[in-house]
């Protein structure tokens, strides 16, 4: 009860997203069967804040869905910066085109449709910030690719790293096992300095190290 009250208090005292983001969240709930995948207000505001602190030139997002997190991250881009986002299915494209397109940040976003595991290495940009939010079963594949292309100082934010709290259970299903290994890798590897936040479904923030 106390935790729920505090959660509401935090949400009520956090800066509000703009009208397009509010409408995009509403349309995502009305028009998709998995609306819980959207970052939403609290995580979206954190992504926006981190991006505004970093003022990145190049952002890579893996897992667009309806573009909520892409719009949040784009808020902090350098005025000449670009955000590239990759989505495996075109099922949500109509929502991106009808609603996300109304945002003043939309023109900074480049949409790529297809499997990110194949597309990432064709995008030759010196990424400053990466948001990993696609298939959890592929997180170890993604981290291997990202370690090969990211420069020291690049920031990696990974979503769902607590996976409904299942990472602490003894019996782990396959996705949970992979997320647990992903978290352990980020902690153990000399390539990363990492912090996990117990926000929503767990968000980890890591900085690529000089090794
Ligand atoms: C949790 S949703 C992304 C939510 C979005 N980032 C947000 O915060 O609003 C994950 C998305 O990743 C996409 N996806 C899954 N595997 C992928 C892959 N291999 N390449 C690109 N996109 C993928 C899914 O179709 C889904 O739309």
PDB file of N, CA and C in Angstrom, residues 80-175:
ATOM      1  N   UNK A  80      21.805  19.007 -34.250  1.00  0.00           N
ATOM      2  CA  UNK A  80      22.115  18.374 -35.539  1.00  0.00           C
ATOM      3  C   UNK A  80      22.128  16.843 -35.428  1.00  0.00           C
ATOM      4  N   UNK A  81      21.677  16.321 -34.288  1.00  0.00           N
ATOM      5  CA  UNK A  81      21.790  14.883 -34.038  1.00  0.00           C
ATOM      6  C   UNK A  81      20.721  14.037 -34.724  1.00  0.00           C
ATOM      7  N   UNK A  82      20.932  12.719 -34.684  1.00  0.00           N
ATOM      8  CA  UNK A  82      20.008  11.764 -35.312  1.00  0.00           C
ATOM      9  C   UNK A  82      19.742  10.613 -34.360  1.00  0.00           C
ATOM     10  N   UNK A  83      18.517  10.116 -34.413  1.00  0.00           N
ATOM     11  CA  UNK A  83      18.188   8.884 -33.689  1.00  0.00           C
ATOM     12  C   UNK A  83      17.783   7.836 -34.725  1.00  0.00           C
ATOM     13  N   UNK A  84      18.416   6.680 -34.666  1.00  0.00           N
ATOM     14  CA  UNK A  84      18.060   5.572 -35.562  1.00  0.00           C
ATOM     15  C   UNK A  84      17.388   4.496 -34.713  1.00  0.00           C
ATOM     16  N   UNK A  85      16.202   4.064 -35.138  1.00  0.00           N
ATOM     17  CA  UNK A  85      15.487   3.050 -34.373  1.00  0.00           C
ATOM     18  C   UNK A  85      15.123   1.886 -35.282  1.00  0.00           C
ATOM     19  N   UNK A  86      15.227   0.661 -34.744  1.00  0.00           N
ATOM     20  CA  UNK A  86      15.021  -0.543 -35.548  1.00  0.00           C
ATOM     21  C   UNK A  86      13.863  -1.354 -34.979  1.00  0.00           C
ATOM     22  N   UNK A  87      12.948  -1.749 -35.853  1.00  0.00           N
ATOM     23  CA  UNK A  87      11.777  -2.534 -35.436  1.00  0.00           C
ATOM     24  C   UNK A  87      11.582  -3.694 -36.424  1.00  0.00           C
ATOM     25  N   UNK A  88      11.387  -4.895 -35.875  1.00  0.00           N
ATOM     26  CA  UNK A  88      11.331  -6.092 -36.719  1.00  0.00           C
ATOM     27  C   UNK A  88      10.015  -6.214 -37.490  1.00  0.00           C
ATOM     28  N   UNK A  89       8.927  -5.658 -36.918  1.00  0.00           N
ATOM     29  CA  UNK A  89       7.631  -5.800 -37.590  1.00  0.00           C
ATOM     30  C   UNK A  89       7.069  -4.442 -38.017  1.00  0.00           C
ATOM     31  N   UNK A  90       6.280  -4.448 -39.104  1.00  0.00           N
ATOM     32  CA  UNK A  90       5.648  -3.203 -39.560  1.00  0.00           C
ATOM     33  C   UNK A  90       4.243  -3.053 -38.957  1.00  0.00           C
ATOM     34  N   UNK A  91       3.873  -3.944 -38.028  1.00  0.00           N
ATOM     35  CA  UNK A  91       2.519  -3.941 -37.463  1.00  0.00           C
ATOM     36  C   UNK A  91       2.136  -2.624 -36.780  1.00  0.00           C
ATOM     37  N   UNK A  92       3.129  -1.901 -36.279  1.00  0.00           N
ATOM     38  CA  UNK A  92       2.827  -0.672 -35.519  1.00  0.00           C
ATOM     39  C   UNK A  92       3.118   0.584 -36.334  1.00  0.00           C
ATOM     40  N   UNK A  93       3.497   0.378 -37.586  1.00  0.00           N
ATOM     41  CA  UNK A  93       3.935   1.509 -38.415  1.00  0.00           C
ATOM     42  C   UNK A  93       2.817   2.549 -38.588  1.00  0.00           C
ATOM     43  N   UNK A  94       1.562   2.085 -38.689  1.00  0.00           N
ATOM     44  CA  UNK A  94       0.465   3.031 -38.890  1.00  0.00           C
ATOM     45  C   UNK A  94       0.311   3.976 -37.692  1.00  0.00           C
ATOM     46  N   UNK A  95       0.665   3.488 -36.497  1.00  0.00           N
ATOM     47  CA  UNK A  95       0.555   4.358 -35.309  1.00  0.00           C
ATOM     48  C   UNK A  95       1.700   5.378 -35.308  1.00  0.00           C
ATOM     49  N   UNK A  96       2.874   4.906 -35.726  1.00  0.00           N
ATOM     50  CA  UNK A  96       4.015   5.824 -35.848  1.00  0.00           C
ATOM     51  C   UNK A  96       3.652   6.935 -36.840  1.00  0.00           C
ATOM     52  N   UNK A  97       3.072   6.541 -37.982  1.00  0.00           N
ATOM     53  CA  UNK A  97       2.803   7.527 -39.039  1.00  0.00           C
ATOM     54  C   UNK A  97       1.626   8.441 -38.701  1.00  0.00           C
ATOM     55  N   UNK A  98       0.618   7.908 -37.980  1.00  0.00           N
ATOM     56  CA  UNK A  98      -0.563   8.744 -37.691  1.00  0.00           C
ATOM     57  C   UNK A  98      -0.367   9.617 -36.454  1.00  0.00           C
ATOM     58  N   UNK A  99       0.401   9.143 -35.472  1.00  0.00           N
ATOM     59  CA  UNK A  99       0.461   9.858 -34.187  1.00  0.00           C
ATOM     60  C   UNK A  99       1.865  10.363 -33.840  1.00  0.00           C
ATOM     61  N   UNK A 100       2.865   9.482 -33.853  1.00  0.00           N
ATOM     62  CA  UNK A 100       4.223   9.928 -33.499  1.00  0.00           C
ATOM     63  C   UNK A 100       4.702  11.018 -34.456  1.00  0.00           C
ATOM     64  N   UNK A 101       4.213  10.968 -35.684  1.00  0.00           N
ATOM     65  CA  UNK A 101       4.643  11.938 -36.711  1.00  0.00           C
ATOM     66  C   UNK A 101       4.232  13.372 -36.368  1.00  0.00           C
ATOM     67  N   UNK A 102       3.311  13.544 -35.415  1.00  0.00           N
ATOM     68  CA  UNK A 102       2.880  14.909 -35.045  1.00  0.00           C
ATOM     69  C   UNK A 102       3.893  15.600 -34.124  1.00  0.00           C
ATOM     70  N   UNK A 103       4.884  14.836 -33.633  1.00  0.00           N
ATOM     71  CA  UNK A 103       5.852  15.410 -32.693  1.00  0.00           C
ATOM     72  C   UNK A 103       6.867  16.292 -33.400  1.00  0.00           C
ATOM     73  N   UNK A 104       7.304  17.348 -32.720  1.00  0.00           N
ATOM     74  CA  UNK A 104       8.349  18.224 -33.291  1.00  0.00           C
ATOM     75  C   UNK A 104       9.696  17.505 -33.354  1.00  0.00           C
ATOM     76  N   UNK A 105       9.810  16.356 -32.666  1.00  0.00           N
ATOM     77  CA  UNK A 105      11.073  15.612 -32.680  1.00  0.00           C
ATOM     78  C   UNK A 105      11.109  14.530 -33.763  1.00  0.00           C
ATOM     79  N   UNK A 106       9.969  14.348 -34.449  1.00  0.00           N
ATOM     80  CA  UNK A 106       9.838  13.225 -35.391  1.00  0.00           C
ATOM     81  C   UNK A 106      10.875  13.279 -36.519  1.00  0.00           C
ATOM     82  N   UNK A 107      11.178  14.489 -36.987  1.00  0.00           N
ATOM     83  CA  UNK A 107      12.083  14.618 -38.151  1.00  0.00           C
ATOM     84  C   UNK A 107      13.513  14.173 -37.820  1.00  0.00           C
ATOM     85  N   UNK A 108      13.836  14.056 -36.529  1.00  0.00           N
ATOM     86  CA  UNK A 108      15.203  13.638 -36.148  1.00  0.00           C
ATOM     87  C   UNK A 108      15.331  12.115 -36.118  1.00  0.00           C
ATOM     88  N   UNK A 109      14.179  11.418 -36.304  1.00  0.00           N
ATOM     89  CA  UNK A 109      14.189   9.956 -36.139  1.00  0.00           C
ATOM     90  C   UNK A 109      14.208   9.251 -37.488  1.00  0.00           C
ATOM     91  N   UNK A 110      15.105   8.283 -37.618  1.00  0.00           N
ATOM     92  CA  UNK A 110      15.209   7.465 -38.830  1.00  0.00           C
ATOM     93  C   UNK A 110      14.715   6.062 -38.473  1.00  0.00           C
ATOM     94  N   UNK A 111      13.704   5.595 -39.188  1.00  0.00           N
ATOM     95  CA  UNK A 111      13.078   4.300 -38.893  1.00  0.00           C
ATOM     96  C   UNK A 111      13.643   3.224 -39.815  1.00  0.00           C
ATOM     97  N   UNK A 112      14.028   2.089 -39.233  1.00  0.00           N
ATOM     98  CA  UNK A 112      14.537   0.950 -40.008  1.00  0.00           C
ATOM     99  C   UNK A 112      13.671  -0.252 -39.648  1.00  0.00           C
ATOM    100  N   UNK A 113      13.149  -0.934 -40.652  1.00  0.00           N
ATOM    101  CA  UNK A 113      12.295  -2.105 -40.402  1.00  0.00           C
ATOM    102  C   UNK A 113      13.035  -3.378 -40.805  1.00  0.00           C
ATOM    103  N   UNK A 114      13.111  -4.336 -39.866  1.00  0.00           N
ATOM    104  CA  UNK A 114      13.804  -5.602 -40.095  1.00  0.00           C
ATOM    105  C   UNK A 114      14.443  -6.046 -38.797  1.00  0.00           C
ATOM    106  N   UNK A 115      15.179  -7.156 -38.861  1.00  0.00           N
ATOM    107  CA  UNK A 115      15.809  -7.721 -37.669  1.00  0.00           C
ATOM    108  C   UNK A 115      17.038  -6.890 -37.286  1.00  0.00           C
ATOM    109  N   UNK A 116      16.999  -6.323 -36.086  1.00  0.00           N
ATOM    110  CA  UNK A 116      18.111  -5.472 -35.639  1.00  0.00           C
ATOM    111  C   UNK A 116      19.433  -6.231 -35.630  1.00  0.00           C
ATOM    112  N   UNK A 117      19.381  -7.551 -35.398  1.00  0.00           N
ATOM    113  CA  UNK A 117      20.627  -8.329 -35.380  1.00  0.00           C
ATOM    114  C   UNK A 117      21.337  -8.239 -36.727  1.00  0.00           C
ATOM    115  N   UNK A 118      20.551  -8.042 -37.793  1.00  0.00           N
ATOM    116  CA  UNK A 118      21.157  -7.932 -39.131  1.00  0.00           C
ATOM    117  C   UNK A 118      21.422  -6.473 -39.500  1.00  0.00           C
ATOM    118  N   UNK A 119      20.598  -5.562 -39.012  1.00  0.00           N
ATOM    119  CA  UNK A 119      20.666  -4.161 -39.461  1.00  0.00           C
ATOM    120  C   UNK A 119      21.749  -3.347 -38.736  1.00  0.00           C
ATOM    121  N   UNK A 120      21.959  -3.632 -37.445  1.00  0.00           N
ATOM    122  CA  UNK A 120      22.855  -2.760 -36.644  1.00  0.00           C
ATOM    123  C   UNK A 120      24.209  -2.536 -37.313  1.00  0.00           C
ATOM    124  N   UNK A 121      24.814  -3.616 -37.781  1.00  0.00           N
ATOM    125  CA  UNK A 121      26.182  -3.468 -38.293  1.00  0.00           C
ATOM    126  C   UNK A 121      26.234  -2.734 -39.630  1.00  0.00           C
ATOM    127  N   UNK A 122      25.056  -2.547 -40.279  1.00  0.00           N
ATOM    128  CA  UNK A 122      25.041  -1.750 -41.517  1.00  0.00           C
ATOM    129  C   UNK A 122      24.931  -0.256 -41.226  1.00  0.00           C
ATOM    130  N   UNK A 123      24.631   0.082 -39.982  1.00  0.00           N
ATOM    131  CA  UNK A 123      24.490   1.500 -39.606  1.00  0.00           C
ATOM    132  C   UNK A 123      25.823   1.948 -39.000  1.00  0.00           C
ATOM    133  N   UNK A 124      26.604   2.636 -39.779  1.00  0.00           N
ATOM    134  CA  UNK A 124      27.952   2.997 -39.315  1.00  0.00           C
ATOM    135  C   UNK A 124      27.984   4.396 -38.702  1.00  0.00           C
ATOM    136  N   UNK A 125      27.510   4.485 -37.461  1.00  0.00           N
ATOM    137  CA  UNK A 125      27.526   5.766 -36.752  1.00  0.00           C
ATOM    138  C   UNK A 125      28.256   5.572 -35.421  1.00  0.00           C
ATOM    139  N   UNK A 126      28.947   6.609 -34.965  1.00  0.00           N
ATOM    140  CA  UNK A 126      29.626   6.509 -33.653  1.00  0.00           C
ATOM    141  C   UNK A 126      28.615   6.748 -32.531  1.00  0.00           C
ATOM    142  N   UNK A 127      27.847   5.726 -32.181  1.00  0.00           N
ATOM    143  CA  UNK A 127      26.742   5.876 -31.232  1.00  0.00           C
ATOM    144  C   UNK A 127      27.213   6.431 -29.886  1.00  0.00           C
ATOM    145  N   UNK A 128      26.486   7.425 -29.399  1.00  0.00           N
ATOM    146  CA  UNK A 128      26.760   7.975 -28.071  1.00  0.00           C
ATOM    147  C   UNK A 128      25.861   7.329 -27.020  1.00  0.00           C
ATOM    148  N   UNK A 129      24.667   6.934 -27.459  1.00  0.00           N
ATOM    149  CA  UNK A 129      23.664   6.392 -26.531  1.00  0.00           C
ATOM    150  C   UNK A 129      22.884   5.297 -27.251  1.00  0.00           C
ATOM    151  N   UNK A 130      22.718   4.154 -26.581  1.00  0.00           N
ATOM    152  CA  UNK A 130      21.961   3.028 -27.146  1.00  0.00           C
ATOM    153  C   UNK A 130      20.862   2.637 -26.166  1.00  0.00           C
ATOM    154  N   UNK A 131      19.653   2.466 -26.685  1.00  0.00           N
ATOM    155  CA  UNK A 131      18.558   1.952 -25.846  1.00  0.00           C
ATOM    156  C   UNK A 131      18.186   0.578 -26.385  1.00  0.00           C
ATOM    157  N   UNK A 132      18.445  -0.460 -25.584  1.00  0.00           N
ATOM    158  CA  UNK A 132      18.167  -1.850 -25.963  1.00  0.00           C
ATOM    159  C   UNK A 132      16.839  -2.273 -25.371  1.00  0.00           C
ATOM    160  N   UNK A 133      15.858  -2.535 -26.260  1.00  0.00           N
ATOM    161  CA  UNK A 133      14.497  -2.843 -25.767  1.00  0.00           C
ATOM    162  C   UNK A 133      13.776  -3.768 -26.754  1.00  0.00           C
ATOM    163  N   UNK A 134      14.498  -4.792 -27.263  1.00  0.00           N
ATOM    164  CA  UNK A 134      13.877  -5.734 -28.213  1.00  0.00           C
ATOM    165  C   UNK A 134      13.787  -7.111 -27.545  1.00  0.00           C
ATOM    166  N   UNK A 135      13.722  -8.175 -28.372  1.00  0.00           N
ATOM    167  CA  UNK A 135      13.522  -9.534 -27.839  1.00  0.00           C
ATOM    168  C   UNK A 135      14.532  -9.865 -26.739  1.00  0.00           C
ATOM    169  N   UNK A 136      14.014 -10.236 -25.580  1.00  0.00           N
ATOM    170  CA  UNK A 136      14.883 -10.508 -24.420  1.00  0.00           C
ATOM    171  C   UNK A 136      15.769 -11.728 -24.678  1.00  0.00           C
ATOM    172  N   UNK A 137      15.257 -12.680 -25.457  1.00  0.00           N
ATOM    173  CA  UNK A 137      16.022 -13.897 -25.758  1.00  0.00           C
ATOM    174  C   UNK A 137      17.292 -13.598 -26.562  1.00  0.00           C
ATOM    175  N   UNK A 138      17.366 -12.384 -27.105  1.00  0.00           N
ATOM    176  CA  UNK A 138      18.510 -12.012 -27.957  1.00  0.00           C
ATOM    177  C   UNK A 138      19.466 -11.027 -27.272  1.00  0.00           C
ATOM    178  N   UNK A 139      19.246 -10.742 -26.002  1.00  0.00           N
ATOM    179  CA  UNK A 139      20.077  -9.713 -25.339  1.00  0.00           C
ATOM    180  C   UNK A 139      21.575 -10.064 -25.358  1.00  0.00           C
ATOM    181  N   UNK A 140      21.906 -11.372 -25.235  1.00  0.00           N
ATOM    182  CA  UNK A 140      23.337 -11.733 -25.258  1.00  0.00           C
ATOM    183  C   UNK A 140      23.918 -11.543 -26.653  1.00  0.00           C
ATOM    184  N   UNK A 141      23.089 -11.814 -27.693  1.00  0.00           N
ATOM    185  CA  UNK A 141      23.551 -11.567 -29.068  1.00  0.00           C
ATOM    186  C   UNK A 141      23.767 -10.063 -29.289  1.00  0.00           C
ATOM    187  N   UNK A 142      22.816  -9.272 -28.782  1.00  0.00           N
ATOM    188  CA  UNK A 142      22.927  -7.821 -28.968  1.00  0.00           C
ATOM    189  C   UNK A 142      24.160  -7.268 -28.257  1.00  0.00           C
ATOM    190  N   UNK A 143      24.430  -7.761 -27.037  1.00  0.00           N
ATOM    191  CA  UNK A 143      25.568  -7.193 -26.303  1.00  0.00           C
ATOM    192  C   UNK A 143      26.886  -7.546 -27.009  1.00  0.00           C
ATOM    193  N   UNK A 144      26.945  -8.737 -27.612  1.00  0.00           N
ATOM    194  CA  UNK A 144      28.155  -9.113 -28.344  1.00  0.00           C
ATOM    195  C   UNK A 144      28.375  -8.154 -29.516  1.00  0.00           C
ATOM    196  N   UNK A 145      27.307  -7.875 -30.261  1.00  0.00           N
ATOM    197  CA  UNK A 145      27.433  -6.945 -31.400  1.00  0.00           C
ATOM    198  C   UNK A 145      27.804  -5.549 -30.897  1.00  0.00           C
ATOM    199  N   UNK A 146      27.111  -5.084 -29.861  1.00  0.00           N
ATOM    200  CA  UNK A 146      27.341  -3.717 -29.381  1.00  0.00           C
ATOM    201  C   UNK A 146      28.770  -3.545 -28.859  1.00  0.00           C
ATOM    202  N   UNK A 147      29.299  -4.578 -28.208  1.00  0.00           N
ATOM    203  CA  UNK A 147      30.667  -4.469 -27.697  1.00  0.00           C
ATOM    204  C   UNK A 147      31.675  -4.308 -28.839  1.00  0.00           C
ATOM    205  N   UNK A 148      31.309  -4.838 -29.994  1.00  0.00           N
ATOM    206  CA  UNK A 148      32.200  -4.722 -31.153  1.00  0.00           C
ATOM    207  C   UNK A 148      32.150  -3.352 -31.810  1.00  0.00           C
ATOM    208  N   UNK A 149      31.088  -2.588 -31.597  1.00  0.00           N
ATOM    209  CA  UNK A 149      30.951  -1.319 -32.340  1.00  0.00           C
ATOM    210  C   UNK A 149      30.938  -0.055 -31.463  1.00  0.00           C
ATOM    211  N   UNK A 150      30.709  -0.225 -30.152  1.00  0.00           N
ATOM    212  CA  UNK A 150      30.590   0.993 -29.327  1.00  0.00           C
ATOM    213  C   UNK A 150      31.956   1.510 -28.880  1.00  0.00           C
ATOM    214  N   UNK A 151      32.063   2.825 -28.834  1.00  0.00           N
ATOM    215  CA  UNK A 151      33.314   3.472 -28.402  1.00  0.00           C
ATOM    216  C   UNK A 151      33.289   3.647 -26.872  1.00  0.00           C
ATOM    217  N   UNK A 152      34.468   3.786 -26.250  1.00  0.00           N
ATOM    218  CA  UNK A 152      34.496   4.080 -24.815  1.00  0.00           C
ATOM    219  C   UNK A 152      33.709   5.365 -24.540  1.00  0.00           C
ATOM    220  N   UNK A 153      32.964   5.364 -23.460  1.00  0.00           N
ATOM    221  CA  UNK A 153      32.153   6.532 -23.109  1.00  0.00           C
ATOM    222  C   UNK A 153      30.716   6.424 -23.593  1.00  0.00           C
ATOM    223  N   UNK A 154      30.459   5.495 -24.535  1.00  0.00           N
ATOM    224  CA  UNK A 154      29.079   5.311 -25.004  1.00  0.00           C
ATOM    225  C   UNK A 154      28.227   4.775 -23.856  1.00  0.00           C
ATOM    226  N   UNK A 155      26.978   5.194 -23.821  1.00  0.00           N
ATOM    227  CA  UNK A 155      26.068   4.779 -22.743  1.00  0.00           C
ATOM    228  C   UNK A 155      25.043   3.788 -23.297  1.00  0.00           C
ATOM    229  N   UNK A 156      24.878   2.684 -22.587  1.00  0.00           N
ATOM    230  CA  UNK A 156      23.893   1.669 -22.965  1.00  0.00           C
ATOM    231  C   UNK A 156      22.815   1.611 -21.889  1.00  0.00           C
ATOM    232  N   UNK A 157      21.561   1.799 -22.314  1.00  0.00           N
ATOM    233  CA  UNK A 157      20.424   1.619 -21.401  1.00  0.00           C
ATOM    234  C   UNK A 157      19.683   0.372 -21.870  1.00  0.00           C
ATOM    235  N   UNK A 158      19.470  -0.580 -20.964  1.00  0.00           N
ATOM    236  CA  UNK A 158      18.763  -1.815 -21.332  1.00  0.00           C
ATOM    237  C   UNK A 158      17.497  -1.934 -20.499  1.00  0.00           C
ATOM    238  N   UNK A 159      16.387  -2.247 -21.179  1.00  0.00           N
ATOM    239  CA  UNK A 159      15.094  -2.322 -20.484  1.00  0.00           C
ATOM    240  C   UNK A 159      14.750  -3.767 -20.103  1.00  0.00           C
ATOM    241  N   UNK A 160      13.867  -3.909 -19.134  1.00  0.00           N
ATOM    242  CA  UNK A 160      13.293  -5.187 -18.690  1.00  0.00           C
ATOM    243  C   UNK A 160      14.316  -6.127 -18.059  1.00  0.00           C
ATOM    244  N   UNK A 161      15.372  -5.575 -17.466  1.00  0.00           N
ATOM    245  CA  UNK A 161      16.433  -6.453 -16.961  1.00  0.00           C
ATOM    246  C   UNK A 161      16.053  -7.196 -15.666  1.00  0.00           C
ATOM    247  N   UNK A 162      14.916  -6.837 -15.059  1.00  0.00           N
ATOM    248  CA  UNK A 162      14.449  -7.604 -13.883  1.00  0.00           C
ATOM    249  C   UNK A 162      13.343  -8.587 -14.269  1.00  0.00           C
ATOM    250  N   UNK A 163      12.812  -8.444 -15.463  1.00  0.00           N
ATOM    251  CA  UNK A 163      11.853  -9.376 -16.088  1.00  0.00           C
ATOM    252  C   UNK A 163      10.760  -9.835 -15.116  1.00  0.00           C
ATOM    253  N   UNK A 164       9.892  -8.910 -14.752  1.00  0.00           N
ATOM    254  CA  UNK A 164       8.774  -9.168 -13.823  1.00  0.00           C
ATOM    255  C   UNK A 164       9.268  -9.693 -12.470  1.00  0.00           C
ATOM    256  N   UNK A 165      10.502  -9.400 -12.134  1.00  0.00           N
ATOM    257  CA  UNK A 165      11.066  -9.866 -10.856  1.00  0.00           C
ATOM    258  C   UNK A 165      11.565 -11.298 -10.920  1.00  0.00           C
ATOM    259  N   UNK A 166      11.490 -11.930 -12.110  1.00  0.00           N
ATOM    260  CA  UNK A 166      11.808 -13.367 -12.194  1.00  0.00           C
ATOM    261  C   UNK A 166      13.313 -13.662 -12.120  1.00  0.00           C
ATOM    262  N   UNK A 167      14.163 -12.622 -12.288  1.00  0.00           N
ATOM    263  CA  UNK A 167      15.613 -12.880 -12.250  1.00  0.00           C
ATOM    264  C   UNK A 167      16.083 -13.389 -10.883  1.00  0.00           C
ATOM    265  N   UNK A 168      15.297 -13.146  -9.824  1.00  0.00           N
ATOM    266  CA  UNK A 168      15.732 -13.616  -8.503  1.00  0.00           C
ATOM    267  C   UNK A 168      15.161 -14.992  -8.152  1.00  0.00           C
ATOM    268  N   UNK A 169      14.317 -15.549  -9.027  1.00  0.00           N
ATOM    269  CA  UNK A 169      13.769 -16.884  -8.748  1.00  0.00           C
ATOM    270  C   UNK A 169      14.823 -17.955  -9.030  1.00  0.00           C
ATOM    271  N   UNK A 170      14.768 -19.073  -8.284  1.00  0.00           N
ATOM    272  CA  UNK A 170      15.756 -20.140  -8.485  1.00  0.00           C
ATOM    273  C   UNK A 170      15.541 -20.851  -9.809  1.00  0.00           C
ATOM    274  N   UNK A 171      14.255 -21.176 -10.097  1.00  0.00           N
ATOM    275  CA  UNK A 171      13.900 -21.823 -11.369  1.00  0.00           C
ATOM    276  C   UNK A 171      13.662 -20.730 -12.397  1.00  0.00           C
ATOM    277  N   UNK A 172      14.497 -20.694 -13.436  1.00  0.00           N
ATOM    278  CA  UNK A 172      14.366 -19.611 -14.413  1.00  0.00           C
ATOM    279  C   UNK A 172      13.959 -20.150 -15.780  1.00  0.00           C
ATOM    280  N   UNK A 173      12.971 -19.503 -16.428  1.00  0.00           N
ATOM    281  CA  UNK A 173      12.673 -19.866 -17.816  1.00  0.00           C
ATOM    282  C   UNK A 173      13.778 -19.289 -18.709  1.00  0.00           C
ATOM    283  N   UNK A 174      13.719 -19.587 -20.003  1.00  0.00           N
ATOM    284  CA  UNK A 174      14.825 -19.257 -20.901  1.00  0.00           C
ATOM    285  C   UNK A 174      15.102 -17.747 -20.968  1.00  0.00           C
ATOM    286  N   UNK A 175      14.050 -16.937 -21.152  1.00  0.00           N
ATOM    287  CA  UNK A 175      14.262 -15.481 -21.242  1.00  0.00           C
ATOM    288  C   UNK A 175      14.874 -14.945 -19.944  1.00  0.00           C
TER     289      UNK A 175
END
